[in-house]
């Protein structure tokens, strides 16, 4: 079967999906980096794919003193193809701007008046999607102001939805408080807690791969699987986020959201349908089944690290404590590894090893399913035979694909057994694309499909896993930071975490 072309894919997408209904995309924090890099290009791509409604507008809200033309030029300069293309000029007409302070009630009074005017001009029918691309401290106040201004109520067939970026709280108590505050104004079906990882094709494909292929689901359990590894590695440091990151750290920044989402999709039971709550019910069950770590468990089953000086892509990079906005005595972790166990019949006795960090050897995210070795090594006496296990690897970034390793005879007169891979890459089979990963998430928000978004109980369950580590690490400062060189795969203790169980991290090739 030949590879599908990009044009074929876009035609099929347009036929298979429907354009979202009329609405206004209200973007708080519209002058920020997220708008330029991700949100505006994603909306632009949706427009090109004919998935945006004809009656659609983007209304940016920010404290920045910008004119309408300033805002339009700022946004369109980041669009694929540049600001002067015909598509960019058409998208430009959909952009509007409102200056205002998020803490000032007058901002929301003016916003309501502006939305009424946009409705009248573009016939957007009173449907509003509010996107909070702001600092976390503004999440609850903005929602409360929307409620006070009468912009959150759904009536007369109009819908109102709010998209909230991570981090959703900084521990369990703050996450619960934020959930309480926003639920005083919004119903759960109006809240879309976004995690851009779930916009990646491979992440969405995990469920299709598991539940639409009869050859994998029967062996997806403790009888056949030895352990699971989830790796999320970045080569970048904290860049310009030092001030924020030094108060958060990798554990808070990555584990309750990105990593827990990957774990729950890997370990969940088959949902009764692909409806949002059916899928999220099964994910929540997994998160609630994770064994809670005691203080002793934290010391034995978790590792923290902070990067020192090193070399990335041939260039010397500074240690974390030399980054802008970071305290020279910082105890904040930039690397985390842990061993978790899930208490249910499918996964009893199968450890899940997780690691995530900055300034590592490669930018790479994957889920590796390590199957058990054969109980009898028939070919153990064959010359040059190497012990191997079957490994299924779901690669998420930078390459999106799936590979399966298995034993095969090496050609030649001698019986030699080696490990070979069958691999599939999305770009080779379906063609490369310029999507950001936000397209499917924004489209789902507009049509009201919450399948790929975290529910309140899922967020809180993720923090319950993390909280014991936060408590122990707060009480026991790290003994030696920095403890790994930039450009390595993290501290030696991360390797020892698996070695004490007779295992090792899967080698990741460039």
mmCIF file with all atom_site columns, C-alpha atoms in Angstrom, residues 207 211 268-283:
data_model
loop_
_atom_site.group_PDB
_atom_site.id
_atom_site.type_symbol
_atom_site.label_atom_id
_atom_site.label_alt_id
_atom_site.label_comp_id
_atom_site.label_asym_id
_atom_site.label_entity_id
_atom_site.label_seq_id
_atom_site.pdbx_PDB_ins_code
_atom_site.Cartn_x
_atom_site.Cartn_y
_atom_site.Cartn_z
_atom_site.occupancy
_atom_site.B_iso_or_equiv
_atom_site.pdbx_formal_charge
_atom_site.auth_seq_id
_atom_site.auth_comp_id
_atom_site.auth_asym_id
_atom_site.auth_atom_id
_atom_site.pdbx_PDB_model_num
ATOM 1  C CA . UNK A 1 207 ? -5.871  3.745  22.426 1.00 0.00 ? 207 UNK A CA 1
ATOM 2  C CA . UNK A 1 211 ? -8.007  -1.522 21.479 1.00 0.00 ? 211 UNK A CA 1
ATOM 3  C CA . UNK A 1 268 ? -6.088  1.953  31.337 1.00 0.00 ? 268 UNK A CA 1
ATOM 4  C CA . UNK A 1 269 ? -8.739  -0.675 30.711 1.00 0.00 ? 269 UNK A CA 1
ATOM 5  C CA . UNK A 1 270 ? -10.815 -0.563 27.552 1.00 0.00 ? 270 UNK A CA 1
ATOM 6  C CA . UNK A 1 271 ? -13.553 2.080  27.874 1.00 0.00 ? 271 UNK A CA 1
ATOM 7  C CA . UNK A 1 272 ? -17.141 1.140  27.030 1.00 0.00 ? 272 UNK A CA 1
ATOM 8  C CA . UNK A 1 273 ? -17.110 3.808  24.310 1.00 0.00 ? 273 UNK A CA 1
ATOM 9  C CA . UNK A 1 274 ? -14.946 6.630  22.991 1.00 0.00 ? 274 UNK A CA 1
ATOM 10 C CA . UNK A 1 275 ? -17.134 9.220  24.713 1.00 0.00 ? 275 UNK A CA 1
ATOM 11 C CA . UNK A 1 276 ? -15.232 11.683 26.893 1.00 0.00 ? 276 UNK A CA 1
ATOM 12 C CA . UNK A 1 277 ? -16.312 10.485 30.321 1.00 0.00 ? 277 UNK A CA 1
ATOM 13 C CA . UNK A 1 278 ? -16.041 6.801  29.386 1.00 0.00 ? 278 UNK A CA 1
ATOM 14 C CA . UNK A 1 279 ? -12.376 7.290  28.453 1.00 0.00 ? 279 UNK A CA 1
ATOM 15 C CA . UNK A 1 280 ? -11.592 9.539  31.393 1.00 0.00 ? 280 UNK A CA 1
ATOM 16 C CA . UNK A 1 281 ? -13.291 7.171  33.839 1.00 0.00 ? 281 UNK A CA 1
ATOM 17 C CA . UNK A 1 282 ? -10.779 4.468  32.926 1.00 0.00 ? 282 UNK A CA 1
ATOM 18 C CA . UNK A 1 283 ? -7.834  6.870  33.101 1.00 0.00 ? 283 UNK A CA 1
#
